[in-house]
């Protein structure tokens, strides 16, 4: 199974061009769609999940025409939206059973086995009789994955799944996602670089509705090899350095800014060579010119 997106564009009625000629090739495995807030990630996810229409372009999943044959997509799709909206007061067990009925799993025994197995898999078995509305953020996301896995989907879309999770919950969620089969496509949309670093073998960086990078994290890191330089400066010096160098990131370490700049040659001036990280890739790409998918 392979997801092929070609020249996808979408402009909202208010004139915002949320997708601008997006082309991507998404193989099986975990695929990271990384971009800042407002980049167009949710618009792309909702379009792939058949919840809204694009203005132009094509999407195929295996031999399914995703934009036209929505029913065929829905039969193989698992979707964890950014916001569920309302969390039901009924138990996780009853809710999952109900959703399984909606997915067309009518055989009672088969449905019970599937729901029980999923609750165990996402580690909610002990909490299965509690209302989903009483769950913590991490438990809700794990419930969200359980409902997305109903019916053995081939394409799983998770939109900003780790936003709002504490570090422990995030780790548990990473472990769960990384266990999801190798024979399915999992698209993880996120603005959190760590999500992609921990989980994804392929990735795209999007901003302003356009693709700025598509490939493996390793290739992106390699391309920055020898070009990232760092220096600890004072807060008062930041403006001055911004004028003189292309600062791609700055983080505080013990209250002191450490800046990363991008430069083909050694800048001197007290800068030390630094090992490129995925943050450097992200910030250097979203400030550059978009590339073809
Ligand atoms: P992301 O998921 O990366 O944060 P979105 O796809 O939600 O990005 O949004 C992309 C752009 O489209 C943003 O500028 C956003 O304000 C705009 N947008 C999203 N949904 C709508 C909508 N229903 N109507 C108008 N503009 C929208």
Coordinates of C-alpha atoms in Angstrom, one line a residue, residues 10-254:
X10 CA -7.2 24.1 -1.1
X11 CA -8.2 27.7 -0.6
X12 CA -10.8 28.4 2.1
X13 CA -13.7 30.8 1.3
X14 CA -11.9 33.5 3.4
X15 CA -9.0 33.4 0.9
X16 CA -6.5 31.5 3.1
X17 CA -4.6 29.1 0.8
X18 CA -4.1 26.2 3.2
X19 CA -2.7 23.8 0.7
X20 CA -0.6 25.0 -2.2
X21 CA 0.3 22.3 -4.8
X22 CA 1.3 19.6 -2.3
X23 CA 2.8 16.4 -3.7
X24 CA 4.0 13.6 -1.4
X25 CA 4.8 9.9 -1.6
X26 CA 3.9 8.1 1.6
X27 CA 5.0 4.4 2.0
X28 CA 4.0 2.0 4.7
X29 CA 5.4 2.7 8.1
X30 CA 5.4 5.8 10.3
X31 CA 5.3 9.0 8.4
X32 CA 5.8 12.4 10.1
X33 CA 4.1 15.5 8.8
X34 CA 5.9 18.3 10.6
X35 CA 4.9 21.9 10.5
X36 CA 4.2 24.9 12.7
X37 CA 0.7 25.8 13.7
X38 CA -1.3 27.0 10.7
X39 CA 0.9 25.2 8.2
X40 CA -2.0 23.3 6.7
X41 CA -1.5 19.9 8.4
X42 CA -5.1 19.5 9.6
X43 CA -6.4 20.5 6.3
X44 CA -4.3 17.8 4.6
X45 CA -5.3 15.2 7.3
X46 CA -9.0 16.0 7.0
X47 CA -8.8 15.8 3.2
X48 CA -7.0 12.4 3.3
X49 CA -9.6 11.3 5.9
X50 CA -12.4 12.2 3.4
X51 CA -13.9 14.8 5.7
X52 CA -13.4 17.8 3.4
X53 CA -12.7 18.4 -0.3
X54 CA -9.7 19.8 -2.0
X55 CA -10.0 22.3 -4.9
X56 CA -7.6 20.4 -7.2
X57 CA -5.1 17.6 -7.2
X58 CA -5.3 13.8 -6.9
X59 CA -4.7 11.3 -4.1
X60 CA -4.5 7.6 -4.5
X61 CA -4.2 4.9 -1.8
X62 CA -3.2 1.6 -3.6
X63 CA -5.8 1.6 -6.3
X64 CA -8.4 3.7 -4.5
X65 CA -9.1 7.2 -5.7
X66 CA -9.2 8.9 -2.3
X67 CA -10.9 12.1 -3.4
X68 CA -13.7 10.3 -5.4
X69 CA -14.3 6.9 -3.7
X70 CA -14.7 8.0 -0.2
X71 CA -16.6 4.9 1.0
X72 CA -13.7 2.7 -0.1
X73 CA -11.3 4.9 1.9
X74 CA -13.4 4.9 5.0
X75 CA -13.4 1.1 5.0
X76 CA -9.6 1.0 5.4
X77 CA -9.2 4.2 7.4
X78 CA -8.5 4.8 11.1
X79 CA -8.6 8.5 12.2
X80 CA -7.6 10.2 15.4
X81 CA -8.7 13.8 15.0
X82 CA -7.0 16.7 16.8
X83 CA -10.1 17.4 18.8
X84 CA -12.8 14.8 19.6
X85 CA -15.0 17.7 20.8
X86 CA -17.2 16.0 23.4
X87 CA -16.0 13.1 25.4
X88 CA -18.8 10.7 26.2
X89 CA -20.0 9.9 29.7
X90 CA -20.4 6.3 28.8
X91 CA -17.6 3.7 29.5
X92 CA -14.7 3.1 27.1
X93 CA -15.9 -0.4 26.7
X94 CA -19.4 0.6 25.6
X95 CA -18.2 3.4 23.5
X96 CA -15.7 1.2 21.6
X97 CA -18.4 -1.4 21.1
X98 CA -20.7 1.2 19.7
X99 CA -18.1 2.6 17.3
X100 CA -17.3 -1.0 16.2
X101 CA -21.0 -1.4 15.3
X102 CA -20.8 1.8 13.3
X103 CA -17.8 0.4 11.5
X104 CA -20.0 -2.5 10.4
X105 CA -18.5 -5.2 12.7
X106 CA -21.8 -7.0 13.3
X107 CA -20.8 -10.4 14.5
X108 CA -21.1 -10.1 18.4
X109 CA -18.4 -12.5 19.3
X110 CA -15.9 -11.1 16.7
X111 CA -16.7 -7.5 18.0
X112 CA -16.3 -8.4 21.6
X113 CA -12.9 -10.1 20.9
X114 CA -11.7 -7.1 18.9
X115 CA -12.8 -4.5 21.5
X116 CA -11.3 -6.5 24.4
X117 CA -8.0 -7.0 22.5
X118 CA -7.8 -3.3 21.7
X119 CA -8.5 -2.2 25.3
X120 CA -5.7 -4.4 26.4
X121 CA -3.4 -3.3 23.7
X122 CA -3.7 0.4 24.6
X123 CA -3.5 -0.5 28.3
X124 CA -7.0 0.7 29.2
X125 CA -8.3 -2.7 30.3
X126 CA -8.3 -1.9 34.0
X127 CA -10.2 1.4 33.2
X128 CA -12.6 0.0 30.6
X129 CA -15.7 0.5 32.8
X130 CA -14.9 4.2 33.5
X131 CA -16.4 7.0 31.5
X132 CA -14.2 8.3 28.7
X133 CA -15.0 11.8 30.0
X134 CA -13.2 11.1 33.2
X135 CA -10.0 10.0 31.5
X136 CA -6.7 12.0 31.6
X137 CA -5.3 13.5 28.4
X138 CA -3.0 10.5 27.9
X139 CA -5.8 8.0 28.5
X140 CA -8.0 9.8 26.0
X141 CA -5.3 9.7 23.4
X142 CA -4.9 5.9 24.0
X143 CA -8.6 5.5 23.7
X144 CA -8.4 7.5 20.5
X145 CA -5.9 5.1 19.1
X146 CA -8.0 2.1 20.1
X147 CA -11.0 3.5 18.1
X148 CA -8.7 4.4 15.2
X149 CA -7.6 0.7 15.1
X150 CA -11.1 -0.7 14.9
X151 CA -11.6 -2.8 11.8
X152 CA -8.0 -3.4 11.0
X153 CA -7.3 -0.2 9.0
X154 CA -4.6 0.1 6.4
X155 CA -4.3 3.9 6.6
X156 CA -4.1 5.5 10.1
X157 CA -4.1 9.2 10.5
X158 CA -3.3 10.8 13.8
X159 CA -3.5 14.6 14.0
X160 CA -1.3 16.4 16.7
X161 CA -1.7 13.4 19.0
X162 CA 0.9 14.4 21.7
X163 CA -0.1 18.1 22.1
X164 CA -1.0 18.6 25.8
X165 CA 0.4 15.3 27.0
X166 CA 2.9 15.3 29.9
X167 CA 6.3 13.6 29.3
X168 CA 5.2 10.3 30.9
X169 CA 2.0 10.1 28.9
X170 CA 3.8 11.1 25.7
X171 CA 6.3 8.2 26.2
X172 CA 3.5 5.7 26.7
X173 CA 1.8 7.1 23.6
X174 CA 5.1 6.8 21.6
X175 CA 5.5 3.2 22.6
X176 CA 1.9 2.4 21.6
X177 CA 2.3 4.1 18.2
X178 CA 5.6 2.4 17.4
X179 CA 4.0 -1.0 18.0
X180 CA 1.3 -0.4 15.4
X181 CA 1.9 -2.9 12.5
X182 CA 4.6 -2.4 9.9
X183 CA 2.2 -3.2 7.1
X184 CA 0.1 -0.1 7.5
X185 CA 0.6 3.6 6.7
X186 CA 0.6 5.8 9.8
X187 CA 0.6 9.5 9.2
X188 CA 1.4 11.5 12.3
X189 CA 0.9 15.3 12.0
X190 CA 2.7 17.3 14.6
X191 CA 4.4 20.6 15.4
X192 CA 6.6 18.8 17.9
X193 CA 10.0 17.8 16.4
X194 CA 10.6 15.2 19.1
X195 CA 7.5 13.2 17.9
X196 CA 9.1 12.8 14.4
X197 CA 12.6 12.1 15.8
X198 CA 11.3 9.3 18.0
X199 CA 9.0 7.6 15.7
X200 CA 9.2 8.4 12.0
X201 CA 11.3 6.8 9.2
X202 CA 10.0 9.2 6.6
X203 CA 8.9 12.8 7.0
X204 CA 7.8 15.9 5.3
X205 CA 8.1 19.5 6.6
X206 CA 5.3 21.8 5.5
X207 CA 4.7 25.5 6.1
X208 CA 2.3 27.9 4.5
X209 CA 0.6 25.0 2.7
X210 CA 3.7 24.0 0.9
X211 CA 6.2 21.2 1.1
X212 CA 9.6 22.4 2.3
X213 CA 11.2 19.0 2.6
X214 CA 10.3 15.4 2.0
X215 CA 12.6 12.5 2.7
X216 CA 14.2 10.7 5.6
X217 CA 15.2 12.4 8.8
X218 CA 18.8 11.0 8.3
X219 CA 19.2 12.6 4.8
X220 CA 18.0 15.9 6.1
X221 CA 20.5 15.7 9.0
X222 CA 23.3 14.7 6.7
X223 CA 22.7 17.6 4.4
X224 CA 23.3 19.9 7.4
X225 CA 26.5 18.2 8.4
X226 CA 29.3 20.6 9.1
X227 CA 27.0 23.6 8.5
X228 CA 25.6 24.2 12.0
X229 CA 27.6 26.3 14.4
X230 CA 26.7 27.3 18.0
X231 CA 27.6 29.9 20.5
X232 CA 26.5 31.0 23.9
X233 CA 25.7 34.7 23.9
X234 CA 23.9 37.1 26.2
X235 CA 20.3 38.2 25.8
X236 CA 21.4 41.7 25.0
X237 CA 23.5 40.4 22.0
X238 CA 20.7 38.6 20.2
X239 CA 19.6 41.5 18.0
X240 CA 23.2 42.1 16.9
X241 CA 23.8 38.5 16.0
X242 CA 20.5 38.3 14.2
X243 CA 21.7 41.1 11.9
X244 CA 25.0 39.4 11.2
X245 CA 24.1 35.7 10.9
X246 CA 21.3 33.4 9.8
X247 CA 20.2 32.2 13.3
X248 CA 18.0 29.1 12.8
X249 CA 17.4 28.5 16.5
X250 CA 18.1 29.8 19.9
X251 CA 17.4 28.0 23.1
X252 CA 18.0 28.9 26.7
X253 CA 20.4 26.7 28.7
X254 CA 20.5 27.7 32.4

